[in-house]
Short mmCIF file of C-alpha atoms in Angstrom, two decimals:
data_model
loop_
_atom_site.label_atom_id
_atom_site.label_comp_id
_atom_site.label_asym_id
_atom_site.label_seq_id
_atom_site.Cartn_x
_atom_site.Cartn_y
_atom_site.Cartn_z
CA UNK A 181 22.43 20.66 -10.20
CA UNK A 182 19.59 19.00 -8.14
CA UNK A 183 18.04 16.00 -8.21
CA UNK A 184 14.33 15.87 -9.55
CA UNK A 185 13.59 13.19 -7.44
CA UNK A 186 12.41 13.07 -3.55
CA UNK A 187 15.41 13.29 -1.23
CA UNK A 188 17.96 15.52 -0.34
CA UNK A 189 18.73 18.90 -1.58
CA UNK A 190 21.95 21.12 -1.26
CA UNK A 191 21.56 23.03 2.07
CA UNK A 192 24.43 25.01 1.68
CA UNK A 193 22.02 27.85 0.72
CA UNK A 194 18.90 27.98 1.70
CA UNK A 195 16.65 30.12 -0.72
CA UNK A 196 17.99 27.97 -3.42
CA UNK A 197 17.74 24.91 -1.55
CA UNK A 198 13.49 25.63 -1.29
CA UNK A 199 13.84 26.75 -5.03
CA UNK A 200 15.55 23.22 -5.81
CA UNK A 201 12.49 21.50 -4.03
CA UNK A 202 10.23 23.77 -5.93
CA UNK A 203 11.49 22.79 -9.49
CA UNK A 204 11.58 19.42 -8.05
CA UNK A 205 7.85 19.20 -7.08
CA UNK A 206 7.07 21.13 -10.26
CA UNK A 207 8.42 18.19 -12.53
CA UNK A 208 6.34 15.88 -10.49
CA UNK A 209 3.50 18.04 -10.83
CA UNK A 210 3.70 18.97 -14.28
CA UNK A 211 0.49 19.26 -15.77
CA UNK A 212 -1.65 18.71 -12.79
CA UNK A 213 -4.92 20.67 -12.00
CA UNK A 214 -4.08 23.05 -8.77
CA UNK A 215 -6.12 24.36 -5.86
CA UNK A 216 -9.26 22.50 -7.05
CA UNK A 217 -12.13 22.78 -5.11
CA UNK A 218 -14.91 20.38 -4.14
CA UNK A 219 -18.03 20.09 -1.51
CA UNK A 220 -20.14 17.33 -0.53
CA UNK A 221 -23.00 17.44 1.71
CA UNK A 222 -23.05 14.28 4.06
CA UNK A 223 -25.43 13.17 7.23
CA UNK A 224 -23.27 12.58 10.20
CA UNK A 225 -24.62 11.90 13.74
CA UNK A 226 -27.80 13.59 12.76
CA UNK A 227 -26.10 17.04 11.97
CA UNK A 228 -25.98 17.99 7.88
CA UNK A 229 -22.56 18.34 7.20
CA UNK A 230 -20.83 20.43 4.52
CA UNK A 231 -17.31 18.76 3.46
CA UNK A 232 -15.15 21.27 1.94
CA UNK A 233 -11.89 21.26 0.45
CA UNK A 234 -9.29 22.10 -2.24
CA UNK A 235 -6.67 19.63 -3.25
CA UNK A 236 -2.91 21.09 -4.04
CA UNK A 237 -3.10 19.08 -7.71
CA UNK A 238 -4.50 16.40 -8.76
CA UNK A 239 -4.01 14.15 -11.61
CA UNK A 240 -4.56 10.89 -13.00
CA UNK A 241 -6.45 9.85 -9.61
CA UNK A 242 -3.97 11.38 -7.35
CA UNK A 243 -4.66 13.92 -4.66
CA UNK A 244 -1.32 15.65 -3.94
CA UNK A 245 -1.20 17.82 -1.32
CA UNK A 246 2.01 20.21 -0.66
CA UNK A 247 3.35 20.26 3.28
CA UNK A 248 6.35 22.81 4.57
CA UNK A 249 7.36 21.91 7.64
CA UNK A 250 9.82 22.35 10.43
CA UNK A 251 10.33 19.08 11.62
CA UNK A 252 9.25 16.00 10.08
CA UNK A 253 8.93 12.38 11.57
CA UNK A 254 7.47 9.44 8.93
CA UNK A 255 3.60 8.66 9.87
CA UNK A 256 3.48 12.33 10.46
CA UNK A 257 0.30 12.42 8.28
CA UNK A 258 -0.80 8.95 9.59
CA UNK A 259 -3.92 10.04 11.45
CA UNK A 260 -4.84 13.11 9.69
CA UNK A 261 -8.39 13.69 8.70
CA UNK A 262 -7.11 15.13 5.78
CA UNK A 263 -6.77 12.64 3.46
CA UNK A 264 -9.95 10.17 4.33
CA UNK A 265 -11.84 13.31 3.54
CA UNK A 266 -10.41 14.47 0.45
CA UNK A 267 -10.42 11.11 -0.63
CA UNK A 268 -14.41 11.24 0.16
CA UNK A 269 -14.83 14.32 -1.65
CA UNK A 270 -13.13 12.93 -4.79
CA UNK A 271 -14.09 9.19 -4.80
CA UNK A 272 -12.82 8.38 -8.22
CA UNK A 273 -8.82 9.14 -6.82
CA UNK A 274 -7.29 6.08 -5.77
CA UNK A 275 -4.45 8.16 -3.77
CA UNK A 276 -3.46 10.74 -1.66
CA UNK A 277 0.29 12.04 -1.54
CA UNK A 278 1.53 14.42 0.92
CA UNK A 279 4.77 15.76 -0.31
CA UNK A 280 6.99 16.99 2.11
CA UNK A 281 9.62 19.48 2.44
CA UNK A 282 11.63 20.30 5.69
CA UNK A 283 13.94 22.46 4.20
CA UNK A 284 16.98 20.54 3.58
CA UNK A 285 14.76 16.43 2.39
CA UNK A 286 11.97 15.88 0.52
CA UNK A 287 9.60 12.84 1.68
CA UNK A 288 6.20 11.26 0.48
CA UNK A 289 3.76 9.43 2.28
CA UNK A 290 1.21 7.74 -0.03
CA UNK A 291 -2.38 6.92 1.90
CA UNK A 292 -4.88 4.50 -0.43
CA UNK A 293 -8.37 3.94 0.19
CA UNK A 294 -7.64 1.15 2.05
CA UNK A 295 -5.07 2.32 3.96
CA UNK A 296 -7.26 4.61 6.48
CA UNK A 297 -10.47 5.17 8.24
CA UNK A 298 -13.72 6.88 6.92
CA UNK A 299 -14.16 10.07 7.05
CA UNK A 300 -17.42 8.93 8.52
CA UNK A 301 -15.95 7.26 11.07
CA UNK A 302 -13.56 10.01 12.06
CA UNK A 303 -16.57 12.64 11.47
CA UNK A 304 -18.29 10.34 14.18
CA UNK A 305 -15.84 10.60 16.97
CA UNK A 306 -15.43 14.29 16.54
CA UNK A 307 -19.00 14.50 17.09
CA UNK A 308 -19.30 12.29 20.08
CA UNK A 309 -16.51 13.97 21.76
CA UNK A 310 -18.22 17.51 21.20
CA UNK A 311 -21.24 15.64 22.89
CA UNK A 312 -19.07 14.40 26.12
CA UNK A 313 -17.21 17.78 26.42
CA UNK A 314 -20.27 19.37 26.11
CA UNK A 315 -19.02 21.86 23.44
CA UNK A 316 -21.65 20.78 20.92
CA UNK A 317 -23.78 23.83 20.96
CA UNK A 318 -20.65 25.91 20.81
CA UNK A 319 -19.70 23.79 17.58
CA UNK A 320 -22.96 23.97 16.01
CA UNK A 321 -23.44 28.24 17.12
CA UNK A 322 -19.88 28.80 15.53
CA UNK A 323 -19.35 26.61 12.66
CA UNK A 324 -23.12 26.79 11.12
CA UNK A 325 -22.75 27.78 7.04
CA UNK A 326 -23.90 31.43 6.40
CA UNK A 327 -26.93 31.44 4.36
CA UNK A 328 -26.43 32.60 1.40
CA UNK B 126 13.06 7.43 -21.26
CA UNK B 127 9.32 7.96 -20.97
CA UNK B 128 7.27 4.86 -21.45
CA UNK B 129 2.97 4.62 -21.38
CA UNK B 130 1.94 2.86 -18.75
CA UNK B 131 1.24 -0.34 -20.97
CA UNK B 132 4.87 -0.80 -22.04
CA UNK B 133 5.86 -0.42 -18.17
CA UNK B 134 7.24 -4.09 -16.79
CA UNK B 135 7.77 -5.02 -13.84
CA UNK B 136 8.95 -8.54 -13.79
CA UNK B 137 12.59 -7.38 -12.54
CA UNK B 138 10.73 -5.29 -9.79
CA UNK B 139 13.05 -5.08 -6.66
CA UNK B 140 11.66 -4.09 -3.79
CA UNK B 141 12.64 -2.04 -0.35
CA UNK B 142 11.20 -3.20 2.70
CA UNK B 143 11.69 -2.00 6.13
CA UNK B 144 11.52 -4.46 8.81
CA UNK B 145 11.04 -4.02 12.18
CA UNK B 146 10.39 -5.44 15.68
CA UNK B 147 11.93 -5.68 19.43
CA UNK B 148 15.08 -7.72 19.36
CA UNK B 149 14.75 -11.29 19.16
CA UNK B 150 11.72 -11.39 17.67
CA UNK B 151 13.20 -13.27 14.28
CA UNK B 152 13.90 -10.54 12.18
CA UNK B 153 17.30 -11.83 10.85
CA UNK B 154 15.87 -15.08 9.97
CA UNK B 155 12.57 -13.40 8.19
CA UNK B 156 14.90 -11.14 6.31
CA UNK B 157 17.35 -14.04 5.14
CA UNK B 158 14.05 -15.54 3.42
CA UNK B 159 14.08 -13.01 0.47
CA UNK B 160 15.79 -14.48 -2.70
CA UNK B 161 19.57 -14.98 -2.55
CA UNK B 162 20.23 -12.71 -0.24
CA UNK B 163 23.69 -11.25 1.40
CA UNK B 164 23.83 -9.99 5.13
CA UNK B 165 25.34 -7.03 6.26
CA UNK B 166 25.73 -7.96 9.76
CA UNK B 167 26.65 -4.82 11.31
CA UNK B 168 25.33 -6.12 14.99
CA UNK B 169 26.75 -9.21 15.07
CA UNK B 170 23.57 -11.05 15.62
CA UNK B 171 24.27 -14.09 13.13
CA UNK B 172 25.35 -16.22 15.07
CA UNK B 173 21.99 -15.97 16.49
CA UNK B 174 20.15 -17.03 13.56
CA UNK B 175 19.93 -21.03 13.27
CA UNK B 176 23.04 -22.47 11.03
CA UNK B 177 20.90 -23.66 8.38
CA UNK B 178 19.24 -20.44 7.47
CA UNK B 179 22.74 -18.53 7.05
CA UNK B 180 23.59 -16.82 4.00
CA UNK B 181 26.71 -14.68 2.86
CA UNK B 182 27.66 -12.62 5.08
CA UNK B 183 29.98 -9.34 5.31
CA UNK B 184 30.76 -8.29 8.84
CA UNK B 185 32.86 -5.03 9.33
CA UNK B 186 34.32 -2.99 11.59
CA UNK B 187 34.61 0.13 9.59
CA UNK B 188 32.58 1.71 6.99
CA UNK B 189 34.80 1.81 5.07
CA UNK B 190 34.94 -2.35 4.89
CA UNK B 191 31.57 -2.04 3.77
CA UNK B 192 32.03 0.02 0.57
CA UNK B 193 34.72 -2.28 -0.12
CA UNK B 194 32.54 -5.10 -0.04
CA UNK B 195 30.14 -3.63 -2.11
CA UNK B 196 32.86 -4.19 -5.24
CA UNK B 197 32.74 -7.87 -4.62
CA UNK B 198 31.54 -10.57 -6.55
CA UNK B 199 29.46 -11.95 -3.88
CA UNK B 200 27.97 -8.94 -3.69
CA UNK B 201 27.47 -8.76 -7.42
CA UNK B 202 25.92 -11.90 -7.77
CA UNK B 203 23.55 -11.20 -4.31
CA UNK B 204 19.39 -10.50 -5.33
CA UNK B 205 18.56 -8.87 -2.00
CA UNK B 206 21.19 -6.99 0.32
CA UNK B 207 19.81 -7.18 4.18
CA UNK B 208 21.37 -4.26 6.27
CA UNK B 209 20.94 -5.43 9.53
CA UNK B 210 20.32 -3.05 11.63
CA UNK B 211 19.93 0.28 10.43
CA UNK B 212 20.65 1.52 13.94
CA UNK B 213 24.10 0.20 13.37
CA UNK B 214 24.87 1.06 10.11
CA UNK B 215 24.22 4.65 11.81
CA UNK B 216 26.93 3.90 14.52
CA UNK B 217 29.41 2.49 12.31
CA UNK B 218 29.13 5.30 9.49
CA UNK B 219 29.78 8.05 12.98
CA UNK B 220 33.93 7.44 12.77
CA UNK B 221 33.44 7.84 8.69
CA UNK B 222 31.65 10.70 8.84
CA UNK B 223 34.20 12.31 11.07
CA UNK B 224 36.40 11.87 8.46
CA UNK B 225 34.36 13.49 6.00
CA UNK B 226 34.47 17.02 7.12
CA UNK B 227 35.89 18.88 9.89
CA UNK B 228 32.79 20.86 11.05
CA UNK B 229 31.18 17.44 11.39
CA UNK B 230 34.15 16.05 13.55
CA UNK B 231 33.27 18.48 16.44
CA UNK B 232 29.47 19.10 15.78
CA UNK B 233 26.98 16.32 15.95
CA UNK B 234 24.34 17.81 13.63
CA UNK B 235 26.99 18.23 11.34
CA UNK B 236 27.94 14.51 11.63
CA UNK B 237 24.24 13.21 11.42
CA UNK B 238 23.68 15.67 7.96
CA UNK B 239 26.57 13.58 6.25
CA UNK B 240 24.97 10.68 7.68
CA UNK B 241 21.80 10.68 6.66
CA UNK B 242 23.53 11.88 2.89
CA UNK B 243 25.21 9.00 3.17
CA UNK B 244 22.46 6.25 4.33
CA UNK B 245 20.17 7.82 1.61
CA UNK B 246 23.42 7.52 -1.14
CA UNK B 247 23.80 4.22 -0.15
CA UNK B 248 20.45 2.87 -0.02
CA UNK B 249 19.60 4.59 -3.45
CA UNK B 250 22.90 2.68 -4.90
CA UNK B 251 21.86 -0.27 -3.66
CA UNK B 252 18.29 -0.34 -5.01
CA UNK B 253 18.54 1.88 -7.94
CA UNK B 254 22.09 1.25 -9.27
CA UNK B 255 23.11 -2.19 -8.14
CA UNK B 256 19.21 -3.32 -9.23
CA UNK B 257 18.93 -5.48 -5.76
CA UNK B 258 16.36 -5.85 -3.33
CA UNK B 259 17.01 -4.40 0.21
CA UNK B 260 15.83 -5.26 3.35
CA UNK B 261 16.39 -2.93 6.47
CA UNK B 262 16.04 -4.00 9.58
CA UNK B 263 15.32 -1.75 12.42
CA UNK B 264 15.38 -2.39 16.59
CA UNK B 265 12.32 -0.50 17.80
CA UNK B 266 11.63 1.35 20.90
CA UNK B 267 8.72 2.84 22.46
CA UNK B 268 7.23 5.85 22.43
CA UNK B 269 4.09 7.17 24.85
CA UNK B 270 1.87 9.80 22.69
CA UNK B 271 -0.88 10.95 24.81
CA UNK B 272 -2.45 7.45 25.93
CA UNK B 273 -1.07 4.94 23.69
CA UNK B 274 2.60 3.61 23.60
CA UNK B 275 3.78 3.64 20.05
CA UNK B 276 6.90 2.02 18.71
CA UNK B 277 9.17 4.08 16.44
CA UNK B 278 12.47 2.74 14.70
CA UNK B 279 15.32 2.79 16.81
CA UNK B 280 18.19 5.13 15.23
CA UNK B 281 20.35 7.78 16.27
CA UNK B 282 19.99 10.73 14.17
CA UNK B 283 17.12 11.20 11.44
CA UNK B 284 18.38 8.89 9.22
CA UNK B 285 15.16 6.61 10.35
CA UNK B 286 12.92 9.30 8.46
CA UNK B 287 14.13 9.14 5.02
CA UNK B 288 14.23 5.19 5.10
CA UNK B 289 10.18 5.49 4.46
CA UNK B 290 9.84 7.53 1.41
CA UNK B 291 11.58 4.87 -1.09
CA UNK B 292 9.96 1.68 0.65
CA UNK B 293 7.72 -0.43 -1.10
CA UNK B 294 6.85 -2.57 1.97
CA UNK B 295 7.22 -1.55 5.62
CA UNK B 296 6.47 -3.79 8.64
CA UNK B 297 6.01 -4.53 12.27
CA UNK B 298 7.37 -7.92 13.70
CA UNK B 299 5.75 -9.37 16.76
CA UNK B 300 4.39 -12.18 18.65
CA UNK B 301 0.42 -12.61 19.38
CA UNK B 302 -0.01 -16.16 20.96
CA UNK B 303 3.62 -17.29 20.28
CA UNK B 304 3.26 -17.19 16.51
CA UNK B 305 5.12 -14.96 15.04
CA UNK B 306 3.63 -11.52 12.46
CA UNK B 307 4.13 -8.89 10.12
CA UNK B 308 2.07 -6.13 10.45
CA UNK B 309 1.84 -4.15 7.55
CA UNK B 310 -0.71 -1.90 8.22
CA UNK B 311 -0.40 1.15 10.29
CA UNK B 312 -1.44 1.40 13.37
CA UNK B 313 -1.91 3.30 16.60
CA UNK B 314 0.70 1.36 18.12
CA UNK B 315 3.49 1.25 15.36
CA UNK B 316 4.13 2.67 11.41
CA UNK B 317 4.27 0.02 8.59
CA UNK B 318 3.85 0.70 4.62
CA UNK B 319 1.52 -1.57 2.63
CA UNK B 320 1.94 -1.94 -1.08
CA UNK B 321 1.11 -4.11 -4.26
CA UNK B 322 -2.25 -5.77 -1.81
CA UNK B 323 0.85 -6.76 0.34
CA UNK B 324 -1.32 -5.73 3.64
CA UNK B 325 -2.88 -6.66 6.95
CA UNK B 326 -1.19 -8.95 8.96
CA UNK B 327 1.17 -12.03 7.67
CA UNK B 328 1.97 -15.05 10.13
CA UNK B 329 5.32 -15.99 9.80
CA UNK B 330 5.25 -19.79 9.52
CA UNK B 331 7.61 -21.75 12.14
CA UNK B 332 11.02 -23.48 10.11
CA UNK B 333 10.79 -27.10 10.94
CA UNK B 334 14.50 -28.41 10.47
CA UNK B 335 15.75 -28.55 6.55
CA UNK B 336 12.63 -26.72 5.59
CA UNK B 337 13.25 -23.82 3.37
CA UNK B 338 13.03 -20.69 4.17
CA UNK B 339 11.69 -18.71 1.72
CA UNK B 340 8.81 -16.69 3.10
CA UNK B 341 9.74 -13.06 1.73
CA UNK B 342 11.11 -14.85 -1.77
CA UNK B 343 6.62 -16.11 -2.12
CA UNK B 344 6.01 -12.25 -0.69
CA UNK B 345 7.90 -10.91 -3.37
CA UNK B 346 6.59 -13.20 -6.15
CA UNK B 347 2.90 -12.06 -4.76
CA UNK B 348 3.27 -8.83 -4.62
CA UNK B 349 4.90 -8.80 -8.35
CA UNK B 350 1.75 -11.05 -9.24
CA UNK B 351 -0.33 -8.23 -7.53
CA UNK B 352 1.34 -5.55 -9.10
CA UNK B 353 0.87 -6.86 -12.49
CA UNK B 354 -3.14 -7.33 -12.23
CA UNK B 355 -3.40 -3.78 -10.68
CA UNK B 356 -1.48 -2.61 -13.62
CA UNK B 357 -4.16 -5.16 -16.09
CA UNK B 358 -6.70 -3.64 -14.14
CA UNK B 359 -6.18 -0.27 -14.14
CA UNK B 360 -4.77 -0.04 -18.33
CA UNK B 361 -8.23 0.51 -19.49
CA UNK B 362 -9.03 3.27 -17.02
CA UNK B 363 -6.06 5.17 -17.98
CA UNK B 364 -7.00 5.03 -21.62
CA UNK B 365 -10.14 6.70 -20.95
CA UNK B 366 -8.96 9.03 -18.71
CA UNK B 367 -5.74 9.86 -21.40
CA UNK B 368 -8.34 10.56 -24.03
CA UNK B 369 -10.97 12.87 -22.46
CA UNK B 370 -7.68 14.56 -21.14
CA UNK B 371 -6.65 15.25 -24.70
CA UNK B 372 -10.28 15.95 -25.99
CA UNK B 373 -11.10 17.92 -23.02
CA UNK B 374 -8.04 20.07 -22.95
CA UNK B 375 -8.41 20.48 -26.95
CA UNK B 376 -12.09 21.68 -26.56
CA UNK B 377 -11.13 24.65 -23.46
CA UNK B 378 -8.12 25.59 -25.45
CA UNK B 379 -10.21 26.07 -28.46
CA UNK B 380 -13.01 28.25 -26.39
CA UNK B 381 -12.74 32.20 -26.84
CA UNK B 382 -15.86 33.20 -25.56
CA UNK B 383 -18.96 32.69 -23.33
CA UNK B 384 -20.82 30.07 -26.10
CA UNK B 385 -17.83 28.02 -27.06
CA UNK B 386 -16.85 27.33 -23.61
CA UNK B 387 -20.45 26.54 -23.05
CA UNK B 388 -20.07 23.78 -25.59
CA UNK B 389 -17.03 22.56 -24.65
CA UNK B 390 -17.93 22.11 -20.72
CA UNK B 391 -21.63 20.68 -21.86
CA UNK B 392 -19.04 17.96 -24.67
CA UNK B 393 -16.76 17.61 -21.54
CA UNK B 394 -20.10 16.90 -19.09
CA UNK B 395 -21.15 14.55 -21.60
CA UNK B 396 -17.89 12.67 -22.38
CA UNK B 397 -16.79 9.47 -20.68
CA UNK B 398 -14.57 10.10 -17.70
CA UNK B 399 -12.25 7.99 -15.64
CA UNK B 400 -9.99 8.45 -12.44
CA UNK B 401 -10.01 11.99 -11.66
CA UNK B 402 -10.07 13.76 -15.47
CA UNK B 403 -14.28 15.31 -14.41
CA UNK B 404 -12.23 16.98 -11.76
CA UNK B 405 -9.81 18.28 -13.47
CA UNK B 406 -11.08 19.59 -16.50
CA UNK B 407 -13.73 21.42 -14.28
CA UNK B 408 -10.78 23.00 -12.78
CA UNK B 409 -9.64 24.25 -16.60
CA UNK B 410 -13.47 25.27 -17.45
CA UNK B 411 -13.12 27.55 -14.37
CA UNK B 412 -9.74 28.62 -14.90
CA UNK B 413 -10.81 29.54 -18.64
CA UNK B 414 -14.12 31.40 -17.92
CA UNK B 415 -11.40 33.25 -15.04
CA UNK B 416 -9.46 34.01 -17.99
CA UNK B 417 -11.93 35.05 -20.65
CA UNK B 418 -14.33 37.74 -17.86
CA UNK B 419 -17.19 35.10 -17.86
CA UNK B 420 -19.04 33.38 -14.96
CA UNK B 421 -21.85 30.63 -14.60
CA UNK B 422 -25.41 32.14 -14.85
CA UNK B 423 -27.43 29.09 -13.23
CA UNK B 424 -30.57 30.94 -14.08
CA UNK B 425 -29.79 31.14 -17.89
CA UNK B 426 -27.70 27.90 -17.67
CA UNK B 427 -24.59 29.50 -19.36
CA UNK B 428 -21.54 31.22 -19.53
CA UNK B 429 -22.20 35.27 -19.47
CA UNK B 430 -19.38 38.12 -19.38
CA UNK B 431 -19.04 39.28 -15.66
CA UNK B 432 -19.45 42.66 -16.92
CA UNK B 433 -23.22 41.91 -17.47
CA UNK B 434 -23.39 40.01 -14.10
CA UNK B 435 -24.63 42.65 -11.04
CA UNK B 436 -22.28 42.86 -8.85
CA UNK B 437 -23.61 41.47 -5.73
CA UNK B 438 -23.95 37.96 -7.98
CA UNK B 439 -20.41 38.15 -8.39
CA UNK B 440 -17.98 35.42 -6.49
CA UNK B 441 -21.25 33.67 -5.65
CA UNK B 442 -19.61 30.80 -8.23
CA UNK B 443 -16.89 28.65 -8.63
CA UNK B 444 -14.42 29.34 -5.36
CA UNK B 445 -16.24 31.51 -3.06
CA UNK B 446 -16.71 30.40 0.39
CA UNK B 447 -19.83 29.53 1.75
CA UNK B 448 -18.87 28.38 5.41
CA UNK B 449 -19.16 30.49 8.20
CA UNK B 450 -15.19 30.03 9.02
#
């Protein structure tokens, strides 16, 4: 019997201890959309930039994305770019869960609008770091969209 | 028992708050301000805290004493229950935990797995169970990642990571121009948890002798106050977003070929959407043209079976990849 909750799971065998998690998530998840995809063209330090990405689930304006890890400290997530842009691409979410498995605990970390930077402003540094390392034509040589 | 999210209440909302700063900093005295609290005083820093401003308290030198104290009536009759510190409760749970099992007597990992079963058992009783607030208070140390010094909650053992998940509120104590702060937004230099427009940074007001302290008691009351206009607020939003779920959902069910799925995504386009139901019923318009062999002709501005489609136009639609990596 496991708990459908976040928290711990019986480790004392491990395939069923990641199936336990699974059936766990999947009650949480029940009824979400999966692996849905959106883009977003933006203007960012004079470059046109082509945000792409595909959100886990998402339901009732919650972006949940689904992290396995090895090792897991809380804040883990805390700077990721991951969630200011996802929450850019979908602007009508209010949240963004990561929900995290390590093997033997489950864990959340919740990130609001509020609660981080733009993706503008992280898109910004990126960009003026290329510039100081010098590594922006290598950027804009390798990561330029096919044309279609 | 499933309720819709207008019959939710929260006016018996108890919350969990982590609190933490460098030692001396006032924690005990911030925590004592919730409403009626009791104090697990597991590092014997009471008698630290001004006489005045005391509260029950259970001191212990075994777990066990603890768990017995948890079947009093003080205990009982206690809103809030302040473990103070963490840290310790780790240390004094160690000689327990030995006990426990005999693989965890001679291997540490072992010993810090019950533990952390054991802080997350308790903390869940406490909150869930007993219905109380709970306050823990963490020491914090420092930590240098790349060029910044970060502080991190001070605990043997990983105990400190699963204290996170189930807090409401989360905090940094510390001293800018001797007044004293809560920090609870995240930062470069330490973690914190914001919730219910409980964010930013709180001063902590000085206690002038026989004045009350009952800053975390009006923290509480706020973020409850918060918590029920959010809830006002969003009520609407959820009823639009419920019914062009159930409409929506209805009309891709109902489609079985190219033209009725091209009505139902043009009723769907045209319906009124809130929070993220667009998004997601796009995702079940693709998933059902997926199903039913159709894909999005944008020159004939409708659904057409993909064996009519030339090949190279296939994947050119919903989910193929544009970018170069």
């Amino acid at each position: 019997m496991y708990r459908a909750t976040l928290g711990e799971f019986d480790t004392e065998s491990k395939p069923d201890c990641d199936l336990a998690c699974a059936i766990s998530f999947g009650h949480r998840l029940k009824g979400a959309a999966y692996q849905v995809r959106a883009e977003k063209q933006v203007k960012l330090g004079g470059l046109d930039i082509n945000l792409v990405g595909v959100a886990d689930f998402i339901r009732a304006g919650k972006i949940i994305d689904i992290k396995r890890v090895m090792r897991y400290e809380y804040g883990k997530y805390q700077f990721s770019a991951q969630h200011p842009m996802y929450l850019e691409l979908w602007p009508e979410a209010v949240r963004f869960d990561y929900l995290i498995w390590d093997g033997s605990y489950a864990y959340q970390e919740t990130y609001r609008r509020q609660d981080c930077e733009s993706i503008y402003t992280i898109g910004k540094r990126f960009l003026d770091y290329l510039e100081g390392a010098d590594l922006m034509g290598t950027y804009t040589a390798k990561w330029r969209e096919k044309e279609e | 028992m499933i309720k819709k999210p207008d019959e939710l209440s929260f006016a018996d909302k108890k919350f969990c708050m982590v609190l933490a700063g460098q030692p001396g900093v006032g924690k005990t005295t911030v925590a004592l301000s919730a409403p009626n609290p009791i104090l697990f005083d597991l590092d014997q820093g009471v008698s630290r805290v001004k006489a005045e401003h005391r509260c029950l308290t259970s001191s212990n030198d075994t777990y066990e004493g603890l768990l017995a104290d948890l079947e009093t009536p003080e205990y009982k009759a206690a809103e809030t229950v302040i473990l103070d510190t963490g840290g310790s409760l780790v240390q004094l749970m160690q000689p327990w935990a030995k006990k426990q099992d005999a693989k965890a007597a001679r291997d540490g990992r072992a010993m810090f797995g019950i533990i952390k079963r054991e802080f997350d058992r308790l903390t869940h009783q406490i909150r869930n169970i007993d219905k109380k607030n709970i306050i823990i208070i963490f020491h914090t140390t420092e930590v240098q990642k790349g060029d910044t010094i970060t502080t991190r909650l001070s605990c043997e053992g990983s105990a400190k990571d699963i204290v996170w998940t189930p807090a409401d509120l989360g905090c940094y104590m510390h001293i800018m121009g001797g007044k004293r702060y809560l920090g609870f937004t995240p930062t470069e230099e330490y973690f914190a948890k914001s919730c219910f427009g409980i964010s930013g940074i709180r001063e902590v007001p000085e206690l002038a002798p026989g004045q009350k302290n009952d800053f975390l008691t009006r923290l509480f009351e706020e973020a409850k106050a918060n918590l029920l206009a959010d809830m006002q607020a969003f009520a609407p939003q959820k009823d639009i977003y419920d019914s062009a779920m159930t409409a929506g959902t209805e009309l891709i069910n109902q489609a079985k070929d190219a033209e009725s799925l091209g009505v139902a995504a043009a009723t769907i386009k045209a319906m009124e959407h809130a929070l993220t139901s667009k998004a997601e019923l796009g995702k079940m318009i693709g998933d059902k043209a997926k199903e039913l062999h159709l894909i999005w002709n944008k020159e004939e501005g409708k659904y057409v079976s993909t064996d009519s489609q030339p090949a190279e136009q296939l994947g050119k639609g919903n989910g193929s990849r544009k970018s170069g990596k």
